mmCIF file of C-alpha atoms and ligand atoms in Angstrom:
data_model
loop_
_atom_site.group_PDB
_atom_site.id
_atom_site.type_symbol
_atom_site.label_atom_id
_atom_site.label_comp_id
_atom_site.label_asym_id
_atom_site.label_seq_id
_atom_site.Cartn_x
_atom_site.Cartn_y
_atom_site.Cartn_z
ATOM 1 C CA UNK K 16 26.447 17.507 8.869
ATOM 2 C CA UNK K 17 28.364 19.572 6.457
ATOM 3 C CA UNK K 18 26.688 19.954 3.252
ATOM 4 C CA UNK K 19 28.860 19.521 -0.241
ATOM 5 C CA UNK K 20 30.952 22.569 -1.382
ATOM 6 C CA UNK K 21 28.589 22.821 -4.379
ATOM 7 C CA UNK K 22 24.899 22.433 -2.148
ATOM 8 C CA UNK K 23 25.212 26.128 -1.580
ATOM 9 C CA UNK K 24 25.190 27.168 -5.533
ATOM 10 C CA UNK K 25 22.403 24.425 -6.488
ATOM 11 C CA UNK K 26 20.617 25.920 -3.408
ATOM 12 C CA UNK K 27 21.339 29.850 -4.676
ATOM 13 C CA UNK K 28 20.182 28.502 -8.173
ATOM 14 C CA UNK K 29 17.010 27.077 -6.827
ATOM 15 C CA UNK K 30 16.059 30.081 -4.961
ATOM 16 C CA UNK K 31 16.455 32.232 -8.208
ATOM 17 C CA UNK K 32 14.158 29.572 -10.213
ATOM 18 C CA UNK K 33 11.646 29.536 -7.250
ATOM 19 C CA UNK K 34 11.731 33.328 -7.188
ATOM 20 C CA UNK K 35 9.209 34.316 -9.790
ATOM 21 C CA UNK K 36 6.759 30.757 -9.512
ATOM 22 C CA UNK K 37 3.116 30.509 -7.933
ATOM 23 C CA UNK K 38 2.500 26.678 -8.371
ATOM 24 C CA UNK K 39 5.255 23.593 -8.298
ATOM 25 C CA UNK K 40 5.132 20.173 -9.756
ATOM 26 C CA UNK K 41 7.078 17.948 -8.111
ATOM 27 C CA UNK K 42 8.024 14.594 -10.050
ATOM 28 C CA UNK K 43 8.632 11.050 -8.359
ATOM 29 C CA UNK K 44 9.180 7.591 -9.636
ATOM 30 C CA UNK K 45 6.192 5.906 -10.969
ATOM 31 C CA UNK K 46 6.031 3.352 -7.891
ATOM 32 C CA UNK K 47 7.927 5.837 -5.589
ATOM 33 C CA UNK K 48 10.336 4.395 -2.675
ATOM 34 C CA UNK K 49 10.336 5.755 0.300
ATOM 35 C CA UNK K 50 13.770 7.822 -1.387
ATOM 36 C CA UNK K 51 11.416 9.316 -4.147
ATOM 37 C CA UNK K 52 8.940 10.241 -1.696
ATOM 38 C CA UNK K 53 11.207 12.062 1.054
ATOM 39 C CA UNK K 54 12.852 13.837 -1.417
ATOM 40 C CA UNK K 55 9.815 15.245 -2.936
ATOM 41 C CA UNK K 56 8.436 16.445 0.761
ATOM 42 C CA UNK K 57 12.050 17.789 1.196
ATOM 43 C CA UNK K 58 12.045 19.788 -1.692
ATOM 44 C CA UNK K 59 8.058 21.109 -1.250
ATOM 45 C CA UNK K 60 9.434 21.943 2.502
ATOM 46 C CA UNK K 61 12.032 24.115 1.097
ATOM 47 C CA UNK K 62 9.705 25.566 -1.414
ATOM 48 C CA UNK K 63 6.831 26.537 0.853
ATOM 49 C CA UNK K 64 9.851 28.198 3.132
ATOM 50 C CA UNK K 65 11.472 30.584 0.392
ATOM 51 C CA UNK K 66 8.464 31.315 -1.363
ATOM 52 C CA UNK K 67 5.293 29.881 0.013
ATOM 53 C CA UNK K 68 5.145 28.081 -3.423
ATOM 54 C CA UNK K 69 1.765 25.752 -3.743
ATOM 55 C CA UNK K 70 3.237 22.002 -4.453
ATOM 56 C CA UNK K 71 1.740 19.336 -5.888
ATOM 57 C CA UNK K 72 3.771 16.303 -5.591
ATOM 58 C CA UNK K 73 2.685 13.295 -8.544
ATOM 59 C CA UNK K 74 4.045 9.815 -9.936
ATOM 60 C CA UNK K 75 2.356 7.443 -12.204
ATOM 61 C CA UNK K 76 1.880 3.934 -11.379
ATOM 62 C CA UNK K 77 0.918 2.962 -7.390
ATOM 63 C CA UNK K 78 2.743 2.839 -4.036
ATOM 64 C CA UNK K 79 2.297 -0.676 -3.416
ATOM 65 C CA UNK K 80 4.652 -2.088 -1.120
ATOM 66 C CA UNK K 81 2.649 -1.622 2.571
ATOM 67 C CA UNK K 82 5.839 0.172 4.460
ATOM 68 C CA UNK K 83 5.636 2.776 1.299
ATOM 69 C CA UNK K 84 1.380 3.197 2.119
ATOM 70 C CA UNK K 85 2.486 3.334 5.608
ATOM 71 C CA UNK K 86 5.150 6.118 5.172
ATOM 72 C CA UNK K 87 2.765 8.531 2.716
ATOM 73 C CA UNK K 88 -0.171 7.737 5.066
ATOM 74 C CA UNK K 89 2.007 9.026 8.045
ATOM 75 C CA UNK K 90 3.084 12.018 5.866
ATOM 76 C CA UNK K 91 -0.737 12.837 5.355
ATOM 77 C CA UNK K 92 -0.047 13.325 1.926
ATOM 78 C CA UNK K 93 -2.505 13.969 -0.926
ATOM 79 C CA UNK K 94 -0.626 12.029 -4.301
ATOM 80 C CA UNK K 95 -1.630 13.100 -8.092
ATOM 81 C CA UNK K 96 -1.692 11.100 -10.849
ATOM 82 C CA UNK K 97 0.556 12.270 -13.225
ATOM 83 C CA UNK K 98 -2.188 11.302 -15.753
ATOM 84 C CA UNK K 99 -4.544 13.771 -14.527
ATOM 85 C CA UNK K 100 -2.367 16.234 -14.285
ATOM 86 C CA UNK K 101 -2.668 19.227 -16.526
ATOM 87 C CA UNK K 102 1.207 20.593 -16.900
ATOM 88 C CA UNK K 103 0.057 24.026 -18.016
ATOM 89 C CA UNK K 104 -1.146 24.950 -14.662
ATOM 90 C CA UNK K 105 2.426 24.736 -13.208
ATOM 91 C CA UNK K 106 5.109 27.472 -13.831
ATOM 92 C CA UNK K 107 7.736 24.971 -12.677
ATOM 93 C CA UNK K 108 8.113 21.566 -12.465
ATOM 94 C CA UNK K 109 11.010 19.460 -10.918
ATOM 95 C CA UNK K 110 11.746 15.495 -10.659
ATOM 96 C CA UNK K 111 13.113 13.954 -7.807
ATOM 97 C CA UNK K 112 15.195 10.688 -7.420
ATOM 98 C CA UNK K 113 14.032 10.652 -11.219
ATOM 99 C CA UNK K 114 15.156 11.808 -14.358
ATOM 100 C CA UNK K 115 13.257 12.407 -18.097
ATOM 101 C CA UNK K 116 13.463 9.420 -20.310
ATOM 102 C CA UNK K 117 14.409 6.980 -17.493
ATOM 103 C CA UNK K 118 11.888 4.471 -18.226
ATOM 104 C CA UNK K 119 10.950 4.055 -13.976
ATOM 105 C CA UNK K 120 8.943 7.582 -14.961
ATOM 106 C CA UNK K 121 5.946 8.505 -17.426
ATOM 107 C CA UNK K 122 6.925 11.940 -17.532
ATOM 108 C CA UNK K 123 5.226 12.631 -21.352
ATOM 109 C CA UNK K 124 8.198 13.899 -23.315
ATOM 110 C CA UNK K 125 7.113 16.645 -24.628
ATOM 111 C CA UNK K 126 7.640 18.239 -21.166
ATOM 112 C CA UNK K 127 10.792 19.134 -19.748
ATOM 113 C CA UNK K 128 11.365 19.716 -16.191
ATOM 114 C CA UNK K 129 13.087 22.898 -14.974
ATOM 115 C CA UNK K 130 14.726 21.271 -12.009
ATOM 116 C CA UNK K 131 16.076 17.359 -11.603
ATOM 117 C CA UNK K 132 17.764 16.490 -8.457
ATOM 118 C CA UNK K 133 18.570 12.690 -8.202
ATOM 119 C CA UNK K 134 21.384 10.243 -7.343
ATOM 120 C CA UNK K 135 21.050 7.872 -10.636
ATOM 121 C CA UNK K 136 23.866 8.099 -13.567
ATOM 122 C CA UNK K 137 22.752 10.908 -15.522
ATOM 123 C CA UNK K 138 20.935 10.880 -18.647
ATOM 124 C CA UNK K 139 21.047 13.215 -21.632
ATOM 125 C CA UNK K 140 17.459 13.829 -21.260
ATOM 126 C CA UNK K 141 17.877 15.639 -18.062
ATOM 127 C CA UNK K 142 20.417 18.140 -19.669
ATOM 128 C CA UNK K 143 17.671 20.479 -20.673
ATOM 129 C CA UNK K 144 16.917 21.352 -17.693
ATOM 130 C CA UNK K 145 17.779 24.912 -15.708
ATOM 131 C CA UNK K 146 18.547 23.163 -12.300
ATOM 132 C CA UNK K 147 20.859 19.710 -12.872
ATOM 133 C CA UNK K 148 21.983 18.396 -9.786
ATOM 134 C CA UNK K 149 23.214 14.662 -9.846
ATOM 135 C CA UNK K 150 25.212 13.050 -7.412
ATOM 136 C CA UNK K 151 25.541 9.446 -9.051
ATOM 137 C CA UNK K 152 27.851 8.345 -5.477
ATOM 138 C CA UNK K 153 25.229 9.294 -3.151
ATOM 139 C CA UNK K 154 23.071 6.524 -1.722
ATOM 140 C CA UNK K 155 20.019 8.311 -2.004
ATOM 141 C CA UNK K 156 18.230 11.553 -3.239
ATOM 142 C CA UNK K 157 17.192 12.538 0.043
ATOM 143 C CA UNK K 158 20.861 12.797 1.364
ATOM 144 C CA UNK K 159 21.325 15.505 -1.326
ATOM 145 C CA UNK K 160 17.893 17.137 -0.096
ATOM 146 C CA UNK K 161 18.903 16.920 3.290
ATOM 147 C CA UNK K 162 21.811 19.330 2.282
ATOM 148 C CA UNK K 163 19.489 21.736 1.111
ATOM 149 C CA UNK K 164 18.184 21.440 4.263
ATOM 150 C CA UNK K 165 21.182 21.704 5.993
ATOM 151 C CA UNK K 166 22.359 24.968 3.528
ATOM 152 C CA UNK K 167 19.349 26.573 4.016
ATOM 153 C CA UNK K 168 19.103 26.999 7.584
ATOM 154 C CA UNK K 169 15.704 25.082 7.765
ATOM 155 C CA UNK K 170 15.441 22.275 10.532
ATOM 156 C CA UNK K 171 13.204 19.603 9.525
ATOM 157 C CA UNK K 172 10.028 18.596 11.997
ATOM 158 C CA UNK K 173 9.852 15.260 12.571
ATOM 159 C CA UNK K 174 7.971 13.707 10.105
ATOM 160 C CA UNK K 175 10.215 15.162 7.218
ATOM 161 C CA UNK K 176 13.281 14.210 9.407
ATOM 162 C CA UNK K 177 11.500 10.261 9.722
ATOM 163 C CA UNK K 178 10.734 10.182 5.898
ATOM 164 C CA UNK K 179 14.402 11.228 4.783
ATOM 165 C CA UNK K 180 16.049 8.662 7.708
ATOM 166 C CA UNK K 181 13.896 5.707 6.290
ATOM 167 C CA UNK K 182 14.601 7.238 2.874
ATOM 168 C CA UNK K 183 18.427 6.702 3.213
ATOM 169 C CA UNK K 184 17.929 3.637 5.180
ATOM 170 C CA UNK K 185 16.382 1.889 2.789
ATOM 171 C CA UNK K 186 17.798 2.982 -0.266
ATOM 172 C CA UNK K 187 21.223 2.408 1.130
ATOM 173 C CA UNK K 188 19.874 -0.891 3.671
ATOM 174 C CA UNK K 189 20.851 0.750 6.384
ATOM 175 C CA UNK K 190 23.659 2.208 5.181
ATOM 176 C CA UNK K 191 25.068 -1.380 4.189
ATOM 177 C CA UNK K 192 24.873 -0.454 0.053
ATOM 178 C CA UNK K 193 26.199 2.062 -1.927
ATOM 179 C CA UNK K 194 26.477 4.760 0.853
ATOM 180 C CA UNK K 195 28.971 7.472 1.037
ATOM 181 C CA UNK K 196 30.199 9.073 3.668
ATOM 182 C CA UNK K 197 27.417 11.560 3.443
ATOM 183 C CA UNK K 198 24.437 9.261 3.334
ATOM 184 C CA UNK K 199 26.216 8.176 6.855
ATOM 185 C CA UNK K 200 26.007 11.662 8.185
ATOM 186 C CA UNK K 201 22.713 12.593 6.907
ATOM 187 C CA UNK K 202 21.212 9.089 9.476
ATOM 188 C CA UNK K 203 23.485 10.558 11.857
ATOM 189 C CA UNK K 204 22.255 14.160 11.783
ATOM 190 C CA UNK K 205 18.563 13.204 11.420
ATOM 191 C CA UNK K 206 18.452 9.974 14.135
ATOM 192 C CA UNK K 207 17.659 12.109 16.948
ATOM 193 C CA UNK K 208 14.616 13.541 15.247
ATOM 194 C CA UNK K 209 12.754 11.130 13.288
ATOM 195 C CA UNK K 210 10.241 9.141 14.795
ATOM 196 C CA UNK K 211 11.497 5.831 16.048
ATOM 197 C CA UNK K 212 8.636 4.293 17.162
ATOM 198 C CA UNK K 213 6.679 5.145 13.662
ATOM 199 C CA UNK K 214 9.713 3.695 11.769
ATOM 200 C CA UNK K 215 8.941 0.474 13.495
ATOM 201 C CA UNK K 216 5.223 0.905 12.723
ATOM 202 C CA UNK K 217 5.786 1.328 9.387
ATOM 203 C CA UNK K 218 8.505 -1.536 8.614
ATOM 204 C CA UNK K 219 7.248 -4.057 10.565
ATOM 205 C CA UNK K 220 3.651 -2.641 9.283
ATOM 206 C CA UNK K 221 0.600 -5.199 7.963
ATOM 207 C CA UNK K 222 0.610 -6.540 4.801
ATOM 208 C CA UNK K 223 -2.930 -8.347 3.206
ATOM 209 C CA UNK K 224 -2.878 -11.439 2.679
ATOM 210 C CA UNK K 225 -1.979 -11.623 -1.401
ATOM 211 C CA UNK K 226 1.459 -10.785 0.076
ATOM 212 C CA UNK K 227 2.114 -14.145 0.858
ATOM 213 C CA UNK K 228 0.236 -15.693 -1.744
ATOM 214 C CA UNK K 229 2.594 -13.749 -4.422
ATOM 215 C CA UNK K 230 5.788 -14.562 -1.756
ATOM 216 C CA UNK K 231 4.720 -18.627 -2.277
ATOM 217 C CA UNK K 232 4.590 -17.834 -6.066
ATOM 218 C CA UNK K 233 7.969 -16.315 -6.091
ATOM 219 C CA UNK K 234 9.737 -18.844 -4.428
ATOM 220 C CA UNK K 235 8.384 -21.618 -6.072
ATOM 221 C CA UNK K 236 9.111 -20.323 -9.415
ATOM 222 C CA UNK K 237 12.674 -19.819 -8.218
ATOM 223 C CA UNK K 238 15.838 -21.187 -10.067
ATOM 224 C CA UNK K 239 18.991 -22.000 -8.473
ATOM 225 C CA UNK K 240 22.005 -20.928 -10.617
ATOM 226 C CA UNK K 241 25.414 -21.659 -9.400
ATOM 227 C CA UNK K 242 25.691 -18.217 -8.025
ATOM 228 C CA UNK K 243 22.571 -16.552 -9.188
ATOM 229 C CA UNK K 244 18.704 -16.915 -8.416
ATOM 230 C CA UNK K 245 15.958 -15.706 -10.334
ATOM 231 C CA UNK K 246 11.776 -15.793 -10.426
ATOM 232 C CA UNK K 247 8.953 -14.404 -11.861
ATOM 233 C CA UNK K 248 5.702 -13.670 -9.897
ATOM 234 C CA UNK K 249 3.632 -13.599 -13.043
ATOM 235 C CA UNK K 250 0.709 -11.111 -13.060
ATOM 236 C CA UNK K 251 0.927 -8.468 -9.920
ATOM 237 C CA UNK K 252 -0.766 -5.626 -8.979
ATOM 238 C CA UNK K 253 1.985 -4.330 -7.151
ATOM 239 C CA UNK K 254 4.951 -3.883 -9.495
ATOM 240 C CA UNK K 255 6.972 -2.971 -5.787
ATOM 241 C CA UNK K 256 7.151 -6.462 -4.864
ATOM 242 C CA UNK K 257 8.993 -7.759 -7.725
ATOM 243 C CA UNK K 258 12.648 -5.232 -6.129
ATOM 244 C CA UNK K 259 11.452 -6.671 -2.718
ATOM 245 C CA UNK K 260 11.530 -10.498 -3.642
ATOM 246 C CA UNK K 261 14.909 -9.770 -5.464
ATOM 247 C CA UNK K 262 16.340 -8.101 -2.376
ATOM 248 C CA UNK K 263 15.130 -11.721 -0.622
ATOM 249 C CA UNK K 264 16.563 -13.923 -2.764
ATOM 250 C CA UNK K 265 20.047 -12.437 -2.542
ATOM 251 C CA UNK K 266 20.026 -13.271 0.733
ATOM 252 C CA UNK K 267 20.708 -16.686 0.134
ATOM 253 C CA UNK K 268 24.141 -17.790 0.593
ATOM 254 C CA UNK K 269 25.617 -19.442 -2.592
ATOM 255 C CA UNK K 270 23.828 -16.295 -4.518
ATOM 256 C CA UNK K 271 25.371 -13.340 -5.947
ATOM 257 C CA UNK K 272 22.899 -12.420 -8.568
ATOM 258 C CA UNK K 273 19.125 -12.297 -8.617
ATOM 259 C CA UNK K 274 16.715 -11.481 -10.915
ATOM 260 C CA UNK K 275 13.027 -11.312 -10.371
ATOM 261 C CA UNK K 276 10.494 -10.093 -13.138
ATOM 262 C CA UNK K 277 6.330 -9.769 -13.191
ATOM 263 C CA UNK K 278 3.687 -8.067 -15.497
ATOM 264 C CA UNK K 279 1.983 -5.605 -14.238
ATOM 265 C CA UNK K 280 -0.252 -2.832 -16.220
ATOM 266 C CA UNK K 281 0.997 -3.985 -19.379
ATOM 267 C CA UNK K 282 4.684 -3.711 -19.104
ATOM 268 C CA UNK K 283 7.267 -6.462 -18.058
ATOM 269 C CA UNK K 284 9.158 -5.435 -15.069
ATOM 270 C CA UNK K 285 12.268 -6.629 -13.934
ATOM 271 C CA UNK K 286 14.674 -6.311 -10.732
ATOM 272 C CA UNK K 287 18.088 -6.972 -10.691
ATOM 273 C CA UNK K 288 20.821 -7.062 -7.443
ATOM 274 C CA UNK K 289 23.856 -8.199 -7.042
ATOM 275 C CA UNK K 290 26.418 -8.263 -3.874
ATOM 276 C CA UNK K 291 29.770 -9.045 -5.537
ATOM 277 C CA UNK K 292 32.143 -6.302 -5.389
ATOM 278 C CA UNK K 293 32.681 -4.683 -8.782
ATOM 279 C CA UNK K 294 29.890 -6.107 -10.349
ATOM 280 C CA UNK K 295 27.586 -3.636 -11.964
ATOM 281 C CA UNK K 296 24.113 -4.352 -12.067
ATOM 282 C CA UNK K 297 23.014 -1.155 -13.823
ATOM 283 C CA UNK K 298 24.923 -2.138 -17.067
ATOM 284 C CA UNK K 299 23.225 -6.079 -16.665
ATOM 285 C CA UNK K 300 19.370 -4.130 -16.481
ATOM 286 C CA UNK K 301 20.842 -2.564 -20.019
ATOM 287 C CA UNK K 302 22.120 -5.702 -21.865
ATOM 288 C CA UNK K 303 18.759 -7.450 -20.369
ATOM 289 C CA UNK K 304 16.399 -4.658 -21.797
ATOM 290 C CA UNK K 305 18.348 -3.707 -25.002
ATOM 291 C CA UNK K 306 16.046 -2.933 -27.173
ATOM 292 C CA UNK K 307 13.199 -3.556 -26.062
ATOM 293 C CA UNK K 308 12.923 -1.468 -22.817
ATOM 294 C CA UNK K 309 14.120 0.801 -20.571
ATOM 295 C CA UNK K 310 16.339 0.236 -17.673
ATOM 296 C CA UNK K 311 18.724 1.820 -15.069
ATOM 297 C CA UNK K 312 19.580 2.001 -11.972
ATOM 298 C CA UNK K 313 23.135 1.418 -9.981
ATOM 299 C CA UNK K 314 26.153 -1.079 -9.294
ATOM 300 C CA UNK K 315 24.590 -2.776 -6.941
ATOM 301 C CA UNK K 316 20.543 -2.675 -7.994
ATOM 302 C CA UNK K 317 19.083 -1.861 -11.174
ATOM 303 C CA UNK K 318 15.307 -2.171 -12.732
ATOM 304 C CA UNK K 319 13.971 -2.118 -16.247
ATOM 305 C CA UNK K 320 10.698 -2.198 -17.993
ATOM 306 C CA UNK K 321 9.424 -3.743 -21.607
ATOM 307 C CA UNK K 322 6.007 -2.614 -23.082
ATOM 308 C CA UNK K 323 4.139 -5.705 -23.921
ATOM 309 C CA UNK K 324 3.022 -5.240 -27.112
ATOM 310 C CA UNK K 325 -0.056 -7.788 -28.071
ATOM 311 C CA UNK K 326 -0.517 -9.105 -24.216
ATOM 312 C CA UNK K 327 -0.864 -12.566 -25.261
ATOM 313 C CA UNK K 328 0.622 -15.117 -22.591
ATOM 314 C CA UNK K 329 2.916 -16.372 -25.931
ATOM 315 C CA UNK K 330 4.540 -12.588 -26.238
ATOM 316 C CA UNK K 331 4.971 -12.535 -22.201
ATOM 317 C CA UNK K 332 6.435 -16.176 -22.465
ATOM 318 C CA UNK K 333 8.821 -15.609 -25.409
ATOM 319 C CA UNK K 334 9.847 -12.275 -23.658
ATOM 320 C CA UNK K 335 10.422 -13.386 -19.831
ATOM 321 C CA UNK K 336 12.499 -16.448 -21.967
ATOM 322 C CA UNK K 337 14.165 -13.640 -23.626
ATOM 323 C CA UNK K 338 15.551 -11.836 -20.306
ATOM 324 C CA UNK K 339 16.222 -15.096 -18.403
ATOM 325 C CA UNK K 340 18.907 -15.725 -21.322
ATOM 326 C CA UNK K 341 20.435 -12.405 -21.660
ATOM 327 C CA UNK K 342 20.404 -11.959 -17.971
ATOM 328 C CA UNK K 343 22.016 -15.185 -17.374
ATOM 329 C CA UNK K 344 24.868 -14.005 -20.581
ATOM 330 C CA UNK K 345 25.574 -11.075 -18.798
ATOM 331 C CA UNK K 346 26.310 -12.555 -15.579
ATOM 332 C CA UNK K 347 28.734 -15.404 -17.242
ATOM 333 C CA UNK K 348 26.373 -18.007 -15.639
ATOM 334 C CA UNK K 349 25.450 -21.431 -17.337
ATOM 335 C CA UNK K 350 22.213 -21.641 -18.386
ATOM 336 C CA UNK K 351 21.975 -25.180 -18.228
ATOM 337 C CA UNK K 352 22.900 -25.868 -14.750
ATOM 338 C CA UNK K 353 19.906 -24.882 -12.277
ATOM 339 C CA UNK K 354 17.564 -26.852 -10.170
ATOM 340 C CA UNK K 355 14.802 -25.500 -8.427
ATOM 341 C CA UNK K 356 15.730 -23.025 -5.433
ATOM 342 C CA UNK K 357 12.625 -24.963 -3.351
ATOM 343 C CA UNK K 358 12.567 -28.638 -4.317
ATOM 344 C CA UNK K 359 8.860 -30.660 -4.462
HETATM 345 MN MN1 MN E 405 16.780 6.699 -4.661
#
């Protein structure tokens, strides 16, 4: 594959920033994809080789889904809680398939990260620091890491080269959403080295048995819009499900629009996907969240969070009431007009 024109100046950048550091923090998404997580073991792979840089990689929140558990547990890798982590021991720190102020990251703000490398819109926040590199087309962070890769002469082993493949994959399902041309080349370049056989382990991995008990929830909460579905799964544990049962529900075939929401850790969370051309999901997560949240994401799938502020079940009510009728605005659908996706 043929890295981007600009890939060898971001590269030349990050060697000068990398020059001078002992100790790296590198930055995911609170619940990190299998995107955030890639990216991050792309970018410690290309620290350790220029500088033998010691990386710790953190998020907040949990990796819940099981093919996420399955991918870091394959990767052998040691997470930090960005809680417990004590910023003044790093001399750089860099976010990945994240940016500062996002709301999907609990980055404190009184720190600024020296390096962001991502693939959503860019945000103001992110302007301050020394090392921007956004590519708001590109499917997926780790495509852009891959370049790196690719710029800097170092050949990933396999389980870097399986990590970034499922990355793209699934950020892009399989290629299928949002990818560019690139994303396309990066699965092309890296199919002959990741590990097949694990990918299946890890996709087709097991799942306890909550899974299906939240999966029954979900789809008997479900409302059938003309065009659009949507759900909430209540109280989770695992925040990851609620982008997974939204990716479901699109697939039925009258839909267009789905949005699924839960509570988990104090904080309303909401998914939102769409498959008609031109739509933009990203600006529905804003009009949903105004306000009260934060939200973001891209044309085709977007997420946003809301603080709950007392907990009471009357505040999550009046709020998940709230989004249902500015999500269902935004989309031009009628509010009135829904019956229940799985009759009694
Ligand atoms: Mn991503």
């Amino acid at each position: 594959m043929k890295p981007a024109s600009k890939t060898r100046d971001r590269l030349d950048k990050l060697q000068q920033l990398l020059k001078t550091k002992t100790r790296l923090l590198i930055i995911m998404q609170d619940n990190p994809d299998p995107d955030s997580i890639a990216a991050a073991v792309a970018l410690r792979k290309i620290a350790n080789t220029f500088d033998n840089i010691q990386c710790t990689i953190a998020h907040g929140g949990t990796v819940g889904r099981a093919e996420n558990r399955a991918l870091v547990r394959y990767l052998g890798l040691n997470l930090h809680q960005l809680a417990e982590i004590e910023f003044g021991k790093f001399d750089c720190i860099a976010m990945v398939d994240a940016q500062p102020a996002a709301g999907n990251c609990s980055l404190p703000a009184d720190v600024t990260p020296d390096i962001v490398i991502d693939h959503h819109p860019l945000r103001a926040a992110a302007r301050a620091a020394k090392l921007i590199d956004i590519r708001s087309k590109y499917g997926s962070t780790s495509t852009i890491l891959l370049e790196y890769l690719v710029q800097a002469w170092i050949e990933p082993d396999i389980q870097l080269a399986t990590a970034l493949f499922y990355g793209i994959r699934s950020d892009t399902q399989d290629l299928g959403r949002q990818a560019t041309r690139q994303d396309s080349e990066a699965v092309a370049y890296l199919f002959p080295i990741a590990n097949k056989r694990m990918l299946s382990e890890i996709e087709r991995g097991e799942v306890p048995r909550v899974y299906f008990q939240m999966l029954d929830e979900a789809l008997r909460n479900a409302k059938k819009y003309e065009h659009a579905i949507t759900t909430s799964l209540g109280q989770i544990d695992n925040p990851d499900m609620i982008a997974e049962v939204a990716d479901l529900l699109l697939r039925e075939e009258e839909t267009y629009w789905t949005m699924c929401h839960g509570i988990s850790g104090g904080k309303l969370f909401i998914s939102v996907r769409t498959m008609k051309e031109d739509a933009r999901a990203d600006k529905v997560i804003h009009r949903v969240v105004a306000g009260k949240g934060t939200g973001g994401g891209h044309p085709a799938y977007a997420g946003g969070q809301i603080p709950l502020i007392k907990g009471t079940k009357s505040e999550q009510a009046g709020l998940e009431k709230l989004v249902l009728k500015r999500f269902l605005k935004a989309i031009g659908a009628d509010s009135q007009q829904w019956q229940k996706l799985i009759p009694n």
